[in-house]
PDB file of C-alpha atoms in Angstrom:
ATOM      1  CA  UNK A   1    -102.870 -33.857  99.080  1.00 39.00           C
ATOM      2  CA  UNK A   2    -100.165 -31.269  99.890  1.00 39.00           C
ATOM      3  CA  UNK A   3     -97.391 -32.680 102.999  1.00 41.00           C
ATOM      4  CA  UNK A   4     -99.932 -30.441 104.978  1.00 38.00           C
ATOM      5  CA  UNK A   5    -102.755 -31.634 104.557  1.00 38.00           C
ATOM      6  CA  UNK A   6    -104.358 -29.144 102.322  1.00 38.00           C
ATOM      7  CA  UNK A   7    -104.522 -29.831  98.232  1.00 38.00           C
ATOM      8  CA  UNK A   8    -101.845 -27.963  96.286  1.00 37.00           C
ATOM      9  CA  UNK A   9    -104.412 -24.559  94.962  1.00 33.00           C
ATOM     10  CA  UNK A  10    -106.064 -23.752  97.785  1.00 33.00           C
ATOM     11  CA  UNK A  11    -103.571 -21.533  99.540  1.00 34.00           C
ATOM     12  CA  UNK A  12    -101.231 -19.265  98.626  1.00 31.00           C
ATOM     13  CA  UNK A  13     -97.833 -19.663  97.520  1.00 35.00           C
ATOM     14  CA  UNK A  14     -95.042 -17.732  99.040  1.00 35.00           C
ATOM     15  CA  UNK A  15     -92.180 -16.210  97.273  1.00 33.00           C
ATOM     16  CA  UNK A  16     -89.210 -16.086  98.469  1.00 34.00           C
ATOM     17  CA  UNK A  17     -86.788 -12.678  97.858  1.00 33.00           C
ATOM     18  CA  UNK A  18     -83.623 -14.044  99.592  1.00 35.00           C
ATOM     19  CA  UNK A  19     -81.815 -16.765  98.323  1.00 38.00           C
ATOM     20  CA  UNK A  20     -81.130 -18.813 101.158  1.00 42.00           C
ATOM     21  CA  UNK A  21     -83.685 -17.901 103.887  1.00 43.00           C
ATOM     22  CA  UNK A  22     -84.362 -20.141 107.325  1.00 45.00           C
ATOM     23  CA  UNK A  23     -85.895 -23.048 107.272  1.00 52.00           C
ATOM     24  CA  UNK A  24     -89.737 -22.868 106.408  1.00 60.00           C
ATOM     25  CA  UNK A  25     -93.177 -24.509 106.167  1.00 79.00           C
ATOM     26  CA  UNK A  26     -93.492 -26.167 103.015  1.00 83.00           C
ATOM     27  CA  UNK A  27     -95.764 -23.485 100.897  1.00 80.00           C
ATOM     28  CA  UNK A  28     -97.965 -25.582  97.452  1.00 81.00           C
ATOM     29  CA  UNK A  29     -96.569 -23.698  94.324  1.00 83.00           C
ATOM     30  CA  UNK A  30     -98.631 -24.145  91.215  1.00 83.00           C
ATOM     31  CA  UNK A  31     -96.110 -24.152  87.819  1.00 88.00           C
ATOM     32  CA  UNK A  32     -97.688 -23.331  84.849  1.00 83.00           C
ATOM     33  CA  UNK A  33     -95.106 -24.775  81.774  1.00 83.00           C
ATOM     34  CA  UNK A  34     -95.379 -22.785  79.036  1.00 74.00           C
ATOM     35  CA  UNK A  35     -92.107 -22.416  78.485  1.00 69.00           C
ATOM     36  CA  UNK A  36     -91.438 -26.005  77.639  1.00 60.00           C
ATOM     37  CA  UNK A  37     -94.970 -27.256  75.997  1.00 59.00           C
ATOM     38  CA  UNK A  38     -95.295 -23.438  73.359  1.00 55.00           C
ATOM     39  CA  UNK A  39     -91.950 -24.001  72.308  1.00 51.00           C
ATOM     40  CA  UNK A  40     -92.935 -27.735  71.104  1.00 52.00           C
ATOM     41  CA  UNK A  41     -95.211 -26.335  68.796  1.00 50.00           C
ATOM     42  CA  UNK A  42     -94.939 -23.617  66.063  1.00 45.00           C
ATOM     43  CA  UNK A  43     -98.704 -22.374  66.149  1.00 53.00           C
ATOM     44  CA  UNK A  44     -99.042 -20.861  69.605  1.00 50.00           C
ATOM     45  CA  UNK A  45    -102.280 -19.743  69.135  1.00 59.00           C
ATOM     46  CA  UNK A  46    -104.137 -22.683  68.604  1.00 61.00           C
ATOM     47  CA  UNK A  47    -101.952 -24.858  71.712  1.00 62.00           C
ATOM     48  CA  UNK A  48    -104.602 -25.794  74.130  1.00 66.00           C
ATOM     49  CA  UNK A  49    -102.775 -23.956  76.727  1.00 66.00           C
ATOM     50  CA  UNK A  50    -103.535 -20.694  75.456  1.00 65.00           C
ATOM     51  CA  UNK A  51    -107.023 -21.321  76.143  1.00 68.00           C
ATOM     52  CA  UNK A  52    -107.035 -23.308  79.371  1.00 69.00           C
ATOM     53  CA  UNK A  53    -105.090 -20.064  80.875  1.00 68.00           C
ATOM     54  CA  UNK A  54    -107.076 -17.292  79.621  1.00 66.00           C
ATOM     55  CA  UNK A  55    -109.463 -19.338  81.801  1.00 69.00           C
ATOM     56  CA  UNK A  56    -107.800 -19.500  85.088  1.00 66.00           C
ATOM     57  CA  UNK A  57    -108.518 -17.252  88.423  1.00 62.00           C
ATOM     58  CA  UNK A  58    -106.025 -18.941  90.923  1.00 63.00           C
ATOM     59  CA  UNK A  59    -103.536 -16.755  93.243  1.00 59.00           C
ATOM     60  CA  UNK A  60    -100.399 -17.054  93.387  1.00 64.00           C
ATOM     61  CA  UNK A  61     -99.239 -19.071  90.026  1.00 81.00           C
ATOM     62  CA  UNK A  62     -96.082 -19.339  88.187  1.00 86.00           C
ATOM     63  CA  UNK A  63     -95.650 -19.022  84.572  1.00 85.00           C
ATOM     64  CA  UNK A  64     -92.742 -20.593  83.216  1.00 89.00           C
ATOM     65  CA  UNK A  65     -92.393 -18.520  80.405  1.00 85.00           C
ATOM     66  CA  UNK A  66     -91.699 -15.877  82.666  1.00 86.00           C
ATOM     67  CA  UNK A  67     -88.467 -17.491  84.558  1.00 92.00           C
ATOM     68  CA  UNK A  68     -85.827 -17.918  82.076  1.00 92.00           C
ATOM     69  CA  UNK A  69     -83.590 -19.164  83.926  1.00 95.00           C
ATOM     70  CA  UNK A  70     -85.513 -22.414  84.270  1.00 95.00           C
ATOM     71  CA  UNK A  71     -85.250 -23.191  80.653  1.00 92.00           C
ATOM     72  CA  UNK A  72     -81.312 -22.316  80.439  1.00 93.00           C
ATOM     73  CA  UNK A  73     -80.422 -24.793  83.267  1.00 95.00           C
ATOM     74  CA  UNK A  74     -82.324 -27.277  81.590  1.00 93.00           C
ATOM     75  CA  UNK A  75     -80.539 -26.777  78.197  1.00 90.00           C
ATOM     76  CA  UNK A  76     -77.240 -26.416  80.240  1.00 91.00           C
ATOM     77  CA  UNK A  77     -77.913 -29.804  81.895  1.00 92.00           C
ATOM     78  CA  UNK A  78     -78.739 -31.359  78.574  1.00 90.00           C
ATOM     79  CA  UNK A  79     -75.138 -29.740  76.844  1.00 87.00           C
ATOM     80  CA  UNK A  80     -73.276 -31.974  80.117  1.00 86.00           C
ATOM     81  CA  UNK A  81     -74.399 -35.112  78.489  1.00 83.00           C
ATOM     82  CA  UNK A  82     -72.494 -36.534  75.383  1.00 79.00           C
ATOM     83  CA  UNK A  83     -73.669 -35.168  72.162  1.00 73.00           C
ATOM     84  CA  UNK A  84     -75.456 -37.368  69.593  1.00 69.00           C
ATOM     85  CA  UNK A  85     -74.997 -37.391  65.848  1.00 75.00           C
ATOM     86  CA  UNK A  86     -77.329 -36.439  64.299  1.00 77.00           C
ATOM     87  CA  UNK A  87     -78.499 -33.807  66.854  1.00 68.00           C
ATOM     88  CA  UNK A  88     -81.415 -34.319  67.876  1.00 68.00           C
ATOM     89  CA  UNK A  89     -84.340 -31.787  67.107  1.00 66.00           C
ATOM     90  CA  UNK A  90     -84.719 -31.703  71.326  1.00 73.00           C
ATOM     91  CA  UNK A  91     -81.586 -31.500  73.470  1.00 80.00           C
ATOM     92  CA  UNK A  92     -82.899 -31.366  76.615  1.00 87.00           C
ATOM     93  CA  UNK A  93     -85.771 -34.163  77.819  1.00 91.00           C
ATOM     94  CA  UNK A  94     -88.293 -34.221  80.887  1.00 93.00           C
ATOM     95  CA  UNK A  95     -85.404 -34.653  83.764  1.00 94.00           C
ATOM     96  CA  UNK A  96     -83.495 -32.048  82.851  1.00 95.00           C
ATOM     97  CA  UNK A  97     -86.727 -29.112  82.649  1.00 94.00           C
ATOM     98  CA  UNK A  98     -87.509 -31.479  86.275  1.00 96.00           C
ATOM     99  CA  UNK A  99     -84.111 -30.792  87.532  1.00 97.00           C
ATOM    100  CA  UNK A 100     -84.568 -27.086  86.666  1.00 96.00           C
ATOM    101  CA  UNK A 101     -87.523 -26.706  88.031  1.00 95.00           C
ATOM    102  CA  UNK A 102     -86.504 -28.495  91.548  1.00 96.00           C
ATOM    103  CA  UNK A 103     -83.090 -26.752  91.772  1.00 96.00           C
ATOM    104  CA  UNK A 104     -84.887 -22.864  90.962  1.00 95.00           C
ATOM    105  CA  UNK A 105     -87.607 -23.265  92.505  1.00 93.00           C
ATOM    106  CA  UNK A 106     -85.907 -25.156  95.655  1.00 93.00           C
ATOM    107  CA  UNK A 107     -88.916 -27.595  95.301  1.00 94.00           C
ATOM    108  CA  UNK A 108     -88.746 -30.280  97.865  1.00 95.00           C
ATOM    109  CA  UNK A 109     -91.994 -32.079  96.780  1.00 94.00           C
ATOM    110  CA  UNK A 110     -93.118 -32.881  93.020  1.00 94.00           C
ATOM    111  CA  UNK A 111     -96.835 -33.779  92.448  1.00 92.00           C
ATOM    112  CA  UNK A 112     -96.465 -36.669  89.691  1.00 89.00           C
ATOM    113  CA  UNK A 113     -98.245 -39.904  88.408  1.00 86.00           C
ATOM    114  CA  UNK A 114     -96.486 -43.036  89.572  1.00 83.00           C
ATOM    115  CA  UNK A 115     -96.110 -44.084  85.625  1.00 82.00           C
ATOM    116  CA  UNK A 116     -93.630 -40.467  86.436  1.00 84.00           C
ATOM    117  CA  UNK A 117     -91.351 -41.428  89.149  1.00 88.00           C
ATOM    118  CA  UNK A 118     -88.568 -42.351  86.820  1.00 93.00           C
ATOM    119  CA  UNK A 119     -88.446 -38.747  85.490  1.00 94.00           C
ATOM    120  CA  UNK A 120     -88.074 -37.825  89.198  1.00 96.00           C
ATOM    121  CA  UNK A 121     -85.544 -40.091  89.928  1.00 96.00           C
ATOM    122  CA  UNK A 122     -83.546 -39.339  86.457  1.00 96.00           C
ATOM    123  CA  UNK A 123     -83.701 -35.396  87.709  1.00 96.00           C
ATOM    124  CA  UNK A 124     -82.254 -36.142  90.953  1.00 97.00           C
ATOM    125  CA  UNK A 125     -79.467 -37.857  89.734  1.00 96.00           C
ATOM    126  CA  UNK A 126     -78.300 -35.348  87.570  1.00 94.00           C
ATOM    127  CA  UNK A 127     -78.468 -32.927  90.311  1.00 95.00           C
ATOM    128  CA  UNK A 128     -76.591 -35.061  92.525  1.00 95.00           C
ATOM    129  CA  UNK A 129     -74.058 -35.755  89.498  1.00 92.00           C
ATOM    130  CA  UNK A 130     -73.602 -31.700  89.034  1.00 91.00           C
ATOM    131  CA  UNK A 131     -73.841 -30.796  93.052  1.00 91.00           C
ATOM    132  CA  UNK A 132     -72.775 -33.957  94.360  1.00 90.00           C
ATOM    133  CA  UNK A 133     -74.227 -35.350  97.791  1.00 87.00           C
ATOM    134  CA  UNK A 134     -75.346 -32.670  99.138  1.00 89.00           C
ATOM    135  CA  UNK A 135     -77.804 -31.775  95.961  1.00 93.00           C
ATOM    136  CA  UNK A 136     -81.263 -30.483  96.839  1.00 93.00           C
ATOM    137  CA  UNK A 137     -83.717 -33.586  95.879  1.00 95.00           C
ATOM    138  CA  UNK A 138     -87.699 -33.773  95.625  1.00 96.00           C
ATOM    139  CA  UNK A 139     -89.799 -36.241  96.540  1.00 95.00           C
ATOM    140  CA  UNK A 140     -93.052 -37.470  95.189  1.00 94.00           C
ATOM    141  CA  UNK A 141     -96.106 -37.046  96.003  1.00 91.00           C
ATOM    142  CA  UNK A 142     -99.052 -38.863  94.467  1.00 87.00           C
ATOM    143  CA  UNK A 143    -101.355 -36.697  92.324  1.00 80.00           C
ATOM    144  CA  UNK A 144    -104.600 -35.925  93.366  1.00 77.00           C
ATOM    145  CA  UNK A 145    -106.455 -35.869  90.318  1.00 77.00           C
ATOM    146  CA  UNK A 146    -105.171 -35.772  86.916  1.00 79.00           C
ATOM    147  CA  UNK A 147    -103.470 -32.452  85.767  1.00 76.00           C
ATOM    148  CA  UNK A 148    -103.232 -31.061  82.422  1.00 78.00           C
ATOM    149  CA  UNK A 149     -99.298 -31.810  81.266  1.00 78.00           C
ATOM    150  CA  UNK A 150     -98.508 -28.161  81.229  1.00 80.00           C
ATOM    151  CA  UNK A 151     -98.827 -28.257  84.827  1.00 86.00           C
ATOM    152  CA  UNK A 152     -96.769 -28.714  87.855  1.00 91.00           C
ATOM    153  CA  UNK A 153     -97.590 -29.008  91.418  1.00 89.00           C
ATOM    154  CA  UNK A 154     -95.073 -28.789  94.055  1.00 90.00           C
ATOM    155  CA  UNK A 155     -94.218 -27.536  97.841  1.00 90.00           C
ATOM    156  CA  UNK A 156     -91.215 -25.249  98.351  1.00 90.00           C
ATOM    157  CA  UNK A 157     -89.759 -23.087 101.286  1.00 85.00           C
ATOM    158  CA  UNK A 158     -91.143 -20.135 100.636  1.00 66.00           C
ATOM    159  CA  UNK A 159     -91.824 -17.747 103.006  1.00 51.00           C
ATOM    160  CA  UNK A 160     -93.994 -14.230 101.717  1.00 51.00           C
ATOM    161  CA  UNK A 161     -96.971 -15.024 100.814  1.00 50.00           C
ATOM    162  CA  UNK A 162     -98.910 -13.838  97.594  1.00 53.00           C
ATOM    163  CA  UNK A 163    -102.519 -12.094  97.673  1.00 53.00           C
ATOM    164  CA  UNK A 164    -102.770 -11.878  94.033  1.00 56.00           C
ATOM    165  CA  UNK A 165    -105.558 -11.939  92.470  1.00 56.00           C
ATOM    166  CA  UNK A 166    -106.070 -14.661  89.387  1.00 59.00           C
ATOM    167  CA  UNK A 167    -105.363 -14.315  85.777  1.00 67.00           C
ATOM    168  CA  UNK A 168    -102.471 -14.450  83.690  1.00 68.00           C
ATOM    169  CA  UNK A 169    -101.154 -10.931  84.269  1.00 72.00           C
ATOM    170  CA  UNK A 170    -101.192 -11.782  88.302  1.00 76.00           C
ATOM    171  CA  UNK A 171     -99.012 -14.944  87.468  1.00 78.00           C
ATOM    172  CA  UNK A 172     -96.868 -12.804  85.291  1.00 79.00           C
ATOM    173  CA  UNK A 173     -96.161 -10.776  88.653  1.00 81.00           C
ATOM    174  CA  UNK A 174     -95.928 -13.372  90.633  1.00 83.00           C
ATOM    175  CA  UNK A 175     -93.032 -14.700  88.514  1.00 86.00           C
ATOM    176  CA  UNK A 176     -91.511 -11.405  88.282  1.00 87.00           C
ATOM    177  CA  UNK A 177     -90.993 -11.559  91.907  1.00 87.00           C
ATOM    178  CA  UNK A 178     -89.274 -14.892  92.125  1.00 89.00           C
ATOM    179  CA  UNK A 179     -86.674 -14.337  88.980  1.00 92.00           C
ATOM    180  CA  UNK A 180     -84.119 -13.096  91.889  1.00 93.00           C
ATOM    181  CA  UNK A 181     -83.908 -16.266  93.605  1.00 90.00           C
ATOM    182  CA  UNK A 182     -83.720 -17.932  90.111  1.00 93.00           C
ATOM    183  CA  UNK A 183     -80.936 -15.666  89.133  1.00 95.00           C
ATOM    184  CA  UNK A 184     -79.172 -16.003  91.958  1.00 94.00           C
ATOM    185  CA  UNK A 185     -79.352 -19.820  92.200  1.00 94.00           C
ATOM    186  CA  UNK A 186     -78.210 -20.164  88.702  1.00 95.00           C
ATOM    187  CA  UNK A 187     -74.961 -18.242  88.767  1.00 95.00           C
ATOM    188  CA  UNK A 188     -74.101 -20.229  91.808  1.00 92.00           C
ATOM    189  CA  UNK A 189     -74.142 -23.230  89.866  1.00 92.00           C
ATOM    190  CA  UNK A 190     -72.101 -21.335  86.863  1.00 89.00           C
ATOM    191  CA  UNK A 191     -68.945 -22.840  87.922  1.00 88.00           C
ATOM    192  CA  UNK A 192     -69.649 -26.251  88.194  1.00 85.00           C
ATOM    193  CA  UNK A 193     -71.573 -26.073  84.038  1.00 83.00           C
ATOM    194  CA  UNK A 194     -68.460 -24.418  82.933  1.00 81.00           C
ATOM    195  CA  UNK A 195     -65.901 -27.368  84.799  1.00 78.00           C
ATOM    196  CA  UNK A 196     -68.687 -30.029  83.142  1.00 64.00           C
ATOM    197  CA  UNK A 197     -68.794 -28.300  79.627  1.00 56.00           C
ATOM    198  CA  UNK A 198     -64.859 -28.740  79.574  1.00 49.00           C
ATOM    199  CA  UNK A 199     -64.654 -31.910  80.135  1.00 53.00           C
ATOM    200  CA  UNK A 200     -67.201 -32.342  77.797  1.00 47.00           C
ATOM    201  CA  UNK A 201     -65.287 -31.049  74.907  1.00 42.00           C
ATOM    202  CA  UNK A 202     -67.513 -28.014  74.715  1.00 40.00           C
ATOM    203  CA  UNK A 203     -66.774 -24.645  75.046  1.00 36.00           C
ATOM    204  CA  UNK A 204     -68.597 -22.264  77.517  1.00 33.00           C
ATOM    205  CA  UNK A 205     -69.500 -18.760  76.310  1.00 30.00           C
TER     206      UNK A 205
END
């Protein structure tokens, strides 16, 4: 159940144009991950996901795929941490596409499994070890019902609602409108990747 009572697809999410607005409601937001589950897997075509979401008619999804940024903070996060030898085929893991997600998105709750906290509590503490104390966190909620893993359910600040209807090319629009915020968010963490990358030993570009 959503913090208000409702479950996380029956309303609406809100997008939010400015990147700091007042404080708000807590809107559900509905994630979908392509971005981090097609690029596991050379042959796109026949990854469950493309079928599941030709299927779906919901307003107001996210596709993944469609917000960049998310997947560059999550690589970014991954470069902070001391690089292995061999490299390993994935540099980034779970927390740090969480982590993404929460700081982007300015998700304040996370729908997960309880077998999942500890990927919520690793993503927090990397955002704490990047912001410091005054990183934005999520909390958990418990999940409904099971979700497919290419799926995220959360509850953010946002304020504009959307009145799309379903299908992939309304989530495609709906994403378009919230790449701003993303933007935004991520070059005001710029800074503080570069100052980590360099005491890291790596070099920022």
């Amino acid at each position: 159940m959503s913090p208000t009572g409702n479950r996380p697809f029956e309303n609406h999410i809100g997008i939010l144009t400015a990147p700091e607005p007042r404080r708000a409601e807590l809107k559900p937001i509905a994630l979908v991950c392509d971005g981090e589950c097609l690029g596991r897997r050379l042959d796109l075509s026949s990854h469950p996901l493309a079928g599941w979401l030709s299927r779906q008619r919901r307003s107001g999804w996210l596709l993944e795929s469609m917000l960049p940024e998310i997947r560059l903070l999550a690589m970014l996060l991954a470069a902070r941490r001391p690089r292995a030898r061999p490299t390993p085929p994935q540099l980034s893991d779970e927390a740090d596409w969480l982590a993404a997600r929460i700081y982007l998105l300015r998700l304040e709750k996370v729908e997960m499994a309880e077998t999942e906290n500890d990927v919520l509590a690793r993503a927090n503490d990397r955002l704490r070890e990047l912001c410091g104390a005054g990183a934005p966190q999520a909390a958990a909620c418990a999940a409904v019902s099971p979700q497919p893993v290419w799926l995220l359910a959360g509850w953010a600040p946002f304020q504009q609602a959307v009145r799309d209807v379903g299908s992939a090319a309304a989530m495609a629009a709906n994403s378009r409108r919230l790449r701003p915020q993303c933007r935004q968010r991520l070059d005001a963490l710029l800074p503080l990747l570069r100052a980590g990358a360099g005491r890291s030993g790596l070099q920022p570009r």
